[in-house]
PDB file of C-alpha atoms and ligand atoms in Angstrom:
ATOM      1  CA  UNK A   1     -12.882  17.011  16.835  1.00 77.00           C
ATOM      2  CA  UNK A   2     -14.553  14.314  14.666  1.00 90.00           C
ATOM      3  CA  UNK A   3     -14.200  10.863  15.713  1.00 97.00           C
ATOM      4  CA  UNK A   4     -12.399   8.281  13.774  1.00 98.00           C
ATOM      5  CA  UNK A   5     -15.744   6.450  12.992  1.00 98.00           C
ATOM      6  CA  UNK A   6     -17.077   9.882  11.612  1.00 98.00           C
ATOM      7  CA  UNK A   7     -14.005  10.491   9.507  1.00 98.00           C
ATOM      8  CA  UNK A   8     -14.531   6.923   8.235  1.00 98.00           C
ATOM      9  CA  UNK A   9     -17.960   7.563   7.232  1.00 98.00           C
ATOM     10  CA  UNK A  10     -17.278  10.687   5.657  1.00 98.00           C
ATOM     11  CA  UNK A  11     -14.242   9.161   3.833  1.00 98.00           C
ATOM     12  CA  UNK A  12     -16.335   6.156   2.456  1.00 98.00           C
ATOM     13  CA  UNK A  13     -18.831   8.968   1.053  1.00 98.00           C
ATOM     14  CA  UNK A  14     -15.831  10.336  -0.656  1.00 98.00           C
ATOM     15  CA  UNK A  15     -14.957   7.176  -2.014  1.00 98.00           C
ATOM     16  CA  UNK A  16     -18.271   6.188  -3.398  1.00 98.00           C
ATOM     17  CA  UNK A  17     -18.602   9.489  -5.074  1.00 98.00           C
ATOM     18  CA  UNK A  18     -14.984   9.268  -6.699  1.00 98.00           C
ATOM     19  CA  UNK A  19     -16.071   5.978  -7.723  1.00 98.00           C
ATOM     20  CA  UNK A  20     -19.175   6.959  -9.336  1.00 98.00           C
ATOM     21  CA  UNK A  21     -17.610   9.997 -11.040  1.00 98.00           C
ATOM     22  CA  UNK A  22     -14.986   7.433 -12.587  1.00 98.00           C
ATOM     23  CA  UNK A  23     -17.738   4.832 -13.902  1.00 98.00           C
ATOM     24  CA  UNK A  24     -16.360   2.258 -11.219  1.00 98.00           C
ATOM     25  CA  UNK A  25     -17.951  -0.138  -8.956  1.00 98.00           C
ATOM     26  CA  UNK A  26     -17.226   0.945  -5.266  1.00 98.00           C
ATOM     27  CA  UNK A  27     -16.178  -2.302  -4.459  1.00 98.00           C
ATOM     28  CA  UNK A  28     -13.063  -1.975  -6.861  1.00 98.00           C
ATOM     29  CA  UNK A  29     -11.617   0.309  -4.636  1.00 98.00           C
ATOM     30  CA  UNK A  30      -9.830  -1.152  -1.717  1.00 98.00           C
ATOM     31  CA  UNK A  31      -9.265   1.405   1.345  1.00 98.00           C
ATOM     32  CA  UNK A  32      -5.640   0.925   3.180  1.00 99.00           C
ATOM     33  CA  UNK A  33      -6.030   2.949   6.458  1.00 98.00           C
ATOM     34  CA  UNK A  34      -2.807   4.407   7.328  1.00 98.00           C
ATOM     35  CA  UNK A  35      -2.013   4.326  11.160  1.00 98.00           C
ATOM     36  CA  UNK A  36       1.303   5.608  11.074  1.00 97.00           C
ATOM     37  CA  UNK A  37       2.292   7.464  14.280  1.00 97.00           C
ATOM     38  CA  UNK A  38      -1.229   6.728  15.816  1.00 98.00           C
ATOM     39  CA  UNK A  39      -1.359   4.256  18.701  1.00 98.00           C
ATOM     40  CA  UNK A  40      -3.026   0.981  18.746  1.00 98.00           C
ATOM     41  CA  UNK A  41      -5.956   2.209  20.155  1.00 98.00           C
ATOM     42  CA  UNK A  42      -6.929   4.211  17.276  1.00 98.00           C
ATOM     43  CA  UNK A  43      -6.501   1.164  15.165  1.00 98.00           C
ATOM     44  CA  UNK A  44      -8.771  -0.445  17.372  1.00 98.00           C
ATOM     45  CA  UNK A  45     -11.172   2.207  17.215  1.00 98.00           C
ATOM     46  CA  UNK A  46     -11.154   1.951  13.149  1.00 98.00           C
ATOM     47  CA  UNK A  47     -11.258  -2.006  13.528  1.00 98.00           C
ATOM     48  CA  UNK A  48     -14.439  -1.582  15.633  1.00 98.00           C
ATOM     49  CA  UNK A  49     -15.739   1.039  12.622  1.00 98.00           C
ATOM     50  CA  UNK A  50     -15.129  -1.888  10.137  1.00 98.00           C
ATOM     51  CA  UNK A  51     -12.000  -1.510   8.673  1.00 98.00           C
ATOM     52  CA  UNK A  52      -9.544  -4.557   8.387  1.00 98.00           C
ATOM     53  CA  UNK A  53      -6.546  -3.022   6.648  1.00 98.00           C
ATOM     54  CA  UNK A  54      -3.824  -1.143   8.091  1.00 99.00           C
ATOM     55  CA  UNK A  55      -0.601   0.527   6.610  1.00 98.00           C
ATOM     56  CA  UNK A  56       2.290   1.356   8.529  1.00 98.00           C
ATOM     57  CA  UNK A  57       5.387   3.096   7.463  1.00 97.00           C
ATOM     58  CA  UNK A  58       7.996   2.228  10.299  1.00 98.00           C
ATOM     59  CA  UNK A  59       8.991  -1.052  10.560  1.00 98.00           C
ATOM     60  CA  UNK A  60       9.475  -1.206  14.357  1.00 98.00           C
ATOM     61  CA  UNK A  61       6.462   1.092  15.065  1.00 98.00           C
ATOM     62  CA  UNK A  62       4.049  -1.513  12.647  1.00 98.00           C
ATOM     63  CA  UNK A  63       5.845  -4.629  14.487  1.00 98.00           C
ATOM     64  CA  UNK A  64       5.157  -2.974  18.087  1.00 98.00           C
ATOM     65  CA  UNK A  65       1.241  -2.268  16.758  1.00 98.00           C
ATOM     66  CA  UNK A  66       1.105  -5.978  15.439  1.00 98.00           C
ATOM     67  CA  UNK A  67       2.105  -7.475  18.774  1.00 98.00           C
ATOM     68  CA  UNK A  68      -0.279  -4.817  20.967  1.00 98.00           C
ATOM     69  CA  UNK A  69      -3.038  -5.800  18.523  1.00 98.00           C
ATOM     70  CA  UNK A  70      -2.858  -9.602  18.734  1.00 98.00           C
ATOM     71  CA  UNK A  71      -5.999 -10.530  19.645  1.00 98.00           C
ATOM     72  CA  UNK A  72      -7.372  -8.830  16.298  1.00 98.00           C
ATOM     73  CA  UNK A  73      -4.534 -10.548  14.324  1.00 98.00           C
ATOM     74  CA  UNK A  74      -6.739 -12.981  12.580  1.00 98.00           C
ATOM     75  CA  UNK A  75      -9.141 -10.187  11.351  1.00 98.00           C
ATOM     76  CA  UNK A  76      -6.434  -7.674  10.065  1.00 98.00           C
ATOM     77  CA  UNK A  77      -4.252  -7.493   7.245  1.00 98.00           C
ATOM     78  CA  UNK A  78      -1.388  -5.682   8.105  1.00 99.00           C
ATOM     79  CA  UNK A  79       0.799  -3.814   4.909  1.00 99.00           C
ATOM     80  CA  UNK A  80       4.234  -2.165   5.472  1.00 98.00           C
ATOM     81  CA  UNK A  81       4.337   0.958   2.850  1.00 98.00           C
ATOM     82  CA  UNK A  82       7.514   2.640   4.160  1.00 97.00           C
ATOM     83  CA  UNK A  83      11.287   2.374   3.266  1.00 96.00           C
ATOM     84  CA  UNK A  84      12.536  -0.958   3.949  1.00 97.00           C
ATOM     85  CA  UNK A  85      16.407  -1.747   4.935  1.00 96.00           C
ATOM     86  CA  UNK A  86      17.959  -5.212   4.660  1.00 97.00           C
ATOM     87  CA  UNK A  87      18.272  -5.447   8.195  1.00 97.00           C
ATOM     88  CA  UNK A  88      14.657  -5.478   8.480  1.00 98.00           C
ATOM     89  CA  UNK A  89      13.543  -7.773   6.141  1.00 98.00           C
ATOM     90  CA  UNK A  90      13.181 -11.246   8.473  1.00 98.00           C
ATOM     91  CA  UNK A  91      10.927  -9.223  11.089  1.00 98.00           C
ATOM     92  CA  UNK A  92       8.797  -7.884   8.010  1.00 98.00           C
ATOM     93  CA  UNK A  93       8.167 -11.163   6.506  1.00 98.00           C
ATOM     94  CA  UNK A  94       7.557 -12.720   9.605  1.00 98.00           C
ATOM     95  CA  UNK A  95       4.923 -10.355  10.479  1.00 98.00           C
ATOM     96  CA  UNK A  96       3.066  -8.565   7.732  1.00 99.00           C
ATOM     97  CA  UNK A  97       0.752  -9.594   5.129  1.00 99.00           C
ATOM     98  CA  UNK A  98       1.848  -7.033   2.388  1.00 99.00           C
ATOM     99  CA  UNK A  99       4.899  -4.927   1.363  1.00 99.00           C
ATOM    100  CA  UNK A 100       4.131  -2.085  -0.982  1.00 98.00           C
ATOM    101  CA  UNK A 101       7.645  -0.702  -0.979  1.00 98.00           C
ATOM    102  CA  UNK A 102       9.789  -3.107  -2.368  1.00 98.00           C
ATOM    103  CA  UNK A 103      12.075  -1.225  -5.275  1.00 97.00           C
ATOM    104  CA  UNK A 104      15.214  -3.692  -5.493  1.00 97.00           C
ATOM    105  CA  UNK A 105      15.953  -6.982  -6.047  1.00 98.00           C
ATOM    106  CA  UNK A 106      18.081  -7.909  -3.040  1.00 98.00           C
ATOM    107  CA  UNK A 107      15.335  -6.957  -0.608  1.00 98.00           C
ATOM    108  CA  UNK A 108      12.531  -9.315  -2.399  1.00 98.00           C
ATOM    109  CA  UNK A 109      14.942 -11.876  -2.360  1.00 98.00           C
ATOM    110  CA  UNK A 110      15.719 -11.670   1.438  1.00 98.00           C
ATOM    111  CA  UNK A 111      11.850 -11.259   1.725  1.00 98.00           C
ATOM    112  CA  UNK A 112      11.337 -14.530  -0.028  1.00 98.00           C
ATOM    113  CA  UNK A 113      13.989 -16.436   1.539  1.00 98.00           C
ATOM    114  CA  UNK A 114      12.690 -15.413   5.205  1.00 98.00           C
ATOM    115  CA  UNK A 115       8.893 -15.803   4.328  1.00 98.00           C
ATOM    116  CA  UNK A 116       8.130 -18.494   6.901  1.00 98.00           C
ATOM    117  CA  UNK A 117       6.512 -21.557   4.823  1.00 97.00           C
ATOM    118  CA  UNK A 118       3.511 -21.722   7.445  1.00 97.00           C
ATOM    119  CA  UNK A 119       2.364 -18.259   6.098  1.00 98.00           C
ATOM    120  CA  UNK A 120       0.715 -17.673   3.052  1.00 98.00           C
ATOM    121  CA  UNK A 121       3.023 -16.003   0.172  1.00 98.00           C
ATOM    122  CA  UNK A 122       3.609 -12.322   1.114  1.00 99.00           C
ATOM    123  CA  UNK A 123       1.671 -10.049  -1.275  1.00 99.00           C
ATOM    124  CA  UNK A 124       3.947  -7.737  -2.827  1.00 98.00           C
ATOM    125  CA  UNK A 125       3.964  -4.352  -5.027  1.00 99.00           C
ATOM    126  CA  UNK A 126       7.086  -2.837  -6.371  1.00 98.00           C
ATOM    127  CA  UNK A 127       7.274   0.815  -5.607  1.00 98.00           C
ATOM    128  CA  UNK A 128       7.846   2.714  -8.632  1.00 98.00           C
ATOM    129  CA  UNK A 129       9.699   6.621  -8.450  1.00 96.00           C
ATOM    130  CA  UNK A 130       7.210   7.929 -10.935  1.00 93.00           C
ATOM    131  CA  UNK A 131       7.926  11.492 -10.301  1.00 86.00           C
ATOM    132  CA  UNK A 132      11.710  10.646 -11.254  1.00 76.00           C
ATOM    133  CA  UNK A 133      12.868  12.539  -8.387  1.00 71.00           C
ATOM    134  CA  UNK A 134      16.405  11.211  -7.043  1.00 61.00           C
ATOM    135  CA  UNK A 135      15.805  11.857  -3.526  1.00 57.00           C
ATOM    136  CA  UNK A 136      12.803   9.704  -3.355  1.00 71.00           C
ATOM    137  CA  UNK A 137      12.309   5.749  -3.196  1.00 88.00           C
ATOM    138  CA  UNK A 138      11.312   3.586  -5.748  1.00 96.00           C
ATOM    139  CA  UNK A 139      12.731   1.938  -8.517  1.00 97.00           C
ATOM    140  CA  UNK A 140      13.075   3.856 -11.932  1.00 96.00           C
ATOM    141  CA  UNK A 141      10.657   3.341 -14.872  1.00 96.00           C
ATOM    142  CA  UNK A 142      13.370   1.933 -16.990  1.00 96.00           C
ATOM    143  CA  UNK A 143      14.522  -0.586 -14.225  1.00 96.00           C
ATOM    144  CA  UNK A 144      11.015  -1.924 -13.925  1.00 98.00           C
ATOM    145  CA  UNK A 145      10.453  -4.520 -16.174  1.00 98.00           C
ATOM    146  CA  UNK A 146      13.358  -6.443 -15.142  1.00 98.00           C
ATOM    147  CA  UNK A 147      12.673  -5.978 -11.307  1.00 98.00           C
ATOM    148  CA  UNK A 148       9.394  -7.123 -12.269  1.00 98.00           C
ATOM    149  CA  UNK A 149      10.388 -10.148 -13.975  1.00 98.00           C
ATOM    150  CA  UNK A 150      12.941 -11.295 -11.235  1.00 98.00           C
ATOM    151  CA  UNK A 151      10.460 -10.474  -8.312  1.00 98.00           C
ATOM    152  CA  UNK A 152       7.649 -12.688  -9.846  1.00 98.00           C
ATOM    153  CA  UNK A 153       9.974 -15.499 -10.197  1.00 98.00           C
ATOM    154  CA  UNK A 154      10.396 -15.604  -6.595  1.00 98.00           C
ATOM    155  CA  UNK A 155       9.126 -18.221  -4.548  1.00 98.00           C
ATOM    156  CA  UNK A 156       6.889 -16.932  -1.176  1.00 98.00           C
ATOM    157  CA  UNK A 157       6.039 -13.918  -2.649  1.00 98.00           C
ATOM    158  CA  UNK A 158       3.040 -13.056  -4.883  1.00 98.00           C
ATOM    159  CA  UNK A 159       3.706  -9.785  -6.991  1.00 98.00           C
ATOM    160  CA  UNK A 160       0.544  -8.116  -6.907  1.00 98.00           C
ATOM    161  CA  UNK A 161       1.240  -4.483  -8.785  1.00 98.00           C
ATOM    162  CA  UNK A 162       2.659  -1.190  -8.325  1.00 98.00           C
ATOM    163  CA  UNK A 163       2.683   1.482  -5.808  1.00 98.00           C
ATOM    164  CA  UNK A 164       3.823   5.182  -6.127  1.00 97.00           C
ATOM    165  CA  UNK A 165       3.938   8.435  -4.243  1.00 95.00           C
ATOM    166  CA  UNK A 166       3.711  11.224  -6.817  1.00 94.00           C
ATOM    167  CA  UNK A 167       4.962  14.447  -6.021  1.00 90.00           C
ATOM    168  CA  UNK A 168       2.078  16.811  -4.646  1.00 90.00           C
ATOM    169  CA  UNK A 169       0.360  18.785  -7.482  1.00 92.00           C
ATOM    170  CA  UNK A 170      -2.243  21.577  -6.901  1.00 88.00           C
ATOM    171  CA  UNK A 171      -4.948  20.667  -9.132  1.00 94.00           C
ATOM    172  CA  UNK A 172      -6.912  17.515 -10.183  1.00 96.00           C
ATOM    173  CA  UNK A 173      -5.532  17.438 -13.836  1.00 96.00           C
ATOM    174  CA  UNK A 174      -1.870  17.568 -12.657  1.00 96.00           C
ATOM    175  CA  UNK A 175      -2.693  14.851 -10.153  1.00 96.00           C
ATOM    176  CA  UNK A 176      -3.910  12.485 -12.475  1.00 97.00           C
ATOM    177  CA  UNK A 177      -0.830  12.773 -14.746  1.00 97.00           C
ATOM    178  CA  UNK A 178       1.732  10.365 -12.523  1.00 96.00           C
ATOM    179  CA  UNK A 179      -1.170   8.238 -11.602  1.00 97.00           C
ATOM    180  CA  UNK A 180      -2.116   7.665 -15.171  1.00 98.00           C
ATOM    181  CA  UNK A 181       1.753   6.989 -16.192  1.00 98.00           C
ATOM    182  CA  UNK A 182       1.686   4.292 -13.084  1.00 98.00           C
ATOM    183  CA  UNK A 183      -1.535   2.518 -14.429  1.00 98.00           C
ATOM    184  CA  UNK A 184      -0.010   2.696 -17.807  1.00 98.00           C
ATOM    185  CA  UNK A 185       2.931   0.786 -16.685  1.00 98.00           C
ATOM    186  CA  UNK A 186       1.166  -1.790 -14.940  1.00 98.00           C
ATOM    187  CA  UNK A 187      -0.696  -2.467 -18.150  1.00 98.00           C
ATOM    188  CA  UNK A 188       2.306  -2.505 -19.936  1.00 97.00           C
ATOM    189  CA  UNK A 189       3.849  -5.029 -17.850  1.00 98.00           C
ATOM    190  CA  UNK A 190       0.840  -7.448 -17.582  1.00 98.00           C
ATOM    191  CA  UNK A 191       0.502  -7.559 -21.643  1.00 96.00           C
ATOM    192  CA  UNK A 192       4.592  -7.659 -22.446  1.00 95.00           C
ATOM    193  CA  UNK A 193       5.502 -10.086 -19.283  1.00 93.00           C
ATOM    194  CA  UNK A 194       2.503 -12.395 -18.971  1.00 86.00           C
ATOM    195  CA  UNK A 195       2.052 -10.922 -15.625  1.00 94.00           C
ATOM    196  CA  UNK A 196      -1.279 -10.593 -13.968  1.00 96.00           C
ATOM    197  CA  UNK A 197      -0.929  -7.734 -11.659  1.00 98.00           C
ATOM    198  CA  UNK A 198      -4.250  -6.504 -10.186  1.00 98.00           C
ATOM    199  CA  UNK A 199      -3.070  -3.751  -7.287  1.00 98.00           C
ATOM    200  CA  UNK A 200      -2.496  -0.347  -8.442  1.00 98.00           C
ATOM    201  CA  UNK A 201      -1.856   1.336  -5.204  1.00 98.00           C
ATOM    202  CA  UNK A 202      -1.954   5.206  -5.576  1.00 98.00           C
ATOM    203  CA  UNK A 203      -3.614   7.787  -3.818  1.00 98.00           C
ATOM    204  CA  UNK A 204      -3.637   9.452  -0.425  1.00 97.00           C
ATOM    205  CA  UNK A 205      -6.121  11.696   1.505  1.00 97.00           C
ATOM    206  CA  UNK A 206      -5.094  14.848  -0.949  1.00 96.00           C
ATOM    207  CA  UNK A 207      -5.468  12.828  -4.398  1.00 97.00           C
ATOM    208  CA  UNK A 208      -7.412  10.219  -4.032  1.00 98.00           C
ATOM    209  CA  UNK A 209      -9.754  11.269  -6.095  1.00 98.00           C
ATOM    210  CA  UNK A 210      -7.461  11.697  -9.237  1.00 98.00           C
ATOM    211  CA  UNK A 211      -5.999   8.033  -8.229  1.00 98.00           C
ATOM    212  CA  UNK A 212      -9.392   6.526  -8.418  1.00 98.00           C
ATOM    213  CA  UNK A 213     -10.290   8.321 -12.113  1.00 98.00           C
ATOM    214  CA  UNK A 214      -6.959   6.671 -13.099  1.00 98.00           C
ATOM    215  CA  UNK A 215      -7.690   3.241 -12.109  1.00 98.00           C
ATOM    216  CA  UNK A 216      -6.436   3.021  -8.302  1.00 98.00           C
ATOM    217  CA  UNK A 217      -7.514  -0.404  -6.878  1.00 98.00           C
ATOM    218  CA  UNK A 218      -6.139   0.431  -3.413  1.00 98.00           C
ATOM    219  CA  UNK A 219      -5.691   3.871  -1.779  1.00 98.00           C
ATOM    220  CA  UNK A 220      -3.708   4.746   1.269  1.00 98.00           C
ATOM    221  CA  UNK A 221      -5.294   7.017   3.344  1.00 98.00           C
ATOM    222  CA  UNK A 222      -4.093   8.292   6.726  1.00 98.00           C
ATOM    223  CA  UNK A 223      -5.095  11.976   7.635  1.00 98.00           C
ATOM    224  CA  UNK A 224      -8.538  11.875   6.418  1.00 98.00           C
ATOM    225  CA  UNK A 225      -9.210   9.100   8.832  1.00 98.00           C
ATOM    226  CA  UNK A 226      -6.853   9.673  11.823  1.00 98.00           C
ATOM    227  CA  UNK A 227      -6.102  13.420  11.776  1.00 95.00           C
ATOM    228  CA  UNK A 228      -3.138  15.150  11.272  1.00 94.00           C
ATOM    229  CA  UNK A 229       0.012  13.835  12.405  1.00 92.00           C
TER     230      UNK A 229
HETATM  231  C1  PLP B 301       1.682   8.691   5.173  1.00 74.85           C
HETATM  232  C2  PLP B 301       1.539   8.099   3.682  1.00 74.85           C
HETATM  233  C3  PLP B 301       0.138   7.777   3.516  1.00 74.85           C
HETATM  234  C4  PLP B 301      -1.247   8.484   3.910  1.00 74.85           C
HETATM  235  O1  PLP B 301      -0.974   9.892   3.566  1.00 74.85           O
HETATM  236  P1  PLP B 301      -2.372  10.948   4.065  1.00 74.85           P
HETATM  237  O2  PLP B 301      -1.652  12.064   3.131  1.00 74.85           O
HETATM  238  O3  PLP B 301      -1.913  10.927   5.845  1.00 74.85           O
HETATM  239  O4  PLP B 301      -3.647  10.096   3.869  1.00 74.85           O
HETATM  240  C5  PLP B 301      -0.025   7.119   2.163  1.00 74.85           C
HETATM  241  N1  PLP B 301       1.174   6.404   1.650  1.00 74.85           N
HETATM  242  C6  PLP B 301       2.627   6.419   2.398  1.00 74.85           C
HETATM  243  C7  PLP B 301       3.530   5.974   1.539  1.00 74.85           C
HETATM  244  C8  PLP B 301       2.860   7.031   3.329  1.00 74.85           C
HETATM  245  O5  PLP B 301       3.654   7.058   3.715  1.00 74.85           O
END
């Protein structure tokens, strides 16, 4: 079995090729290593191999890992990418650097109230239900403009961009469509609302090439680094 460091080497080659194919500089795409379900030791290994940004889906699991890796805290950036309930916002506001899964105003308001004054603003992306499935989390495309306006006005938060988890699609062209739609939404918000959103959080192990082709600035990759879950 390949080691985490070998997987990372391969993945960085994949990212380089995808950027080349899209005519984009490699530095324009940030890698978020999704460590959910893997132990703190795996994060330590990825950190030793040069990674600095880690994504967690489950709040409690993320908090535990952040604590277990307290010695590396100043070198790491922790991103919450999974669903966030209102009874967990305080712990998240105190421990994480980013939240990608804000999909309603109430959650954003609580994060803004609870983000400690001694920490930098919490970096926030709005999760959009781009495939339009009722079962999935994320705000609807129709709700997005008002939500973005309201969240951008909150203190202690910095609205950075949009995040989506599109439905799996079979081929490259089909994979590109939802990513293109998310990129358009961000461009629209920037032009109509005078926002300066700079983060398109999209693309995972199976579709990162399509996401990069459509302008992803941050890809969230788990399986290709840490193995199957
Ligand atoms: C698990 C997860 C990922 C990573 O998915 P892989 O297919 O393992 O790369 C990315 N984003 C979110 C929101 C996830 O839950």
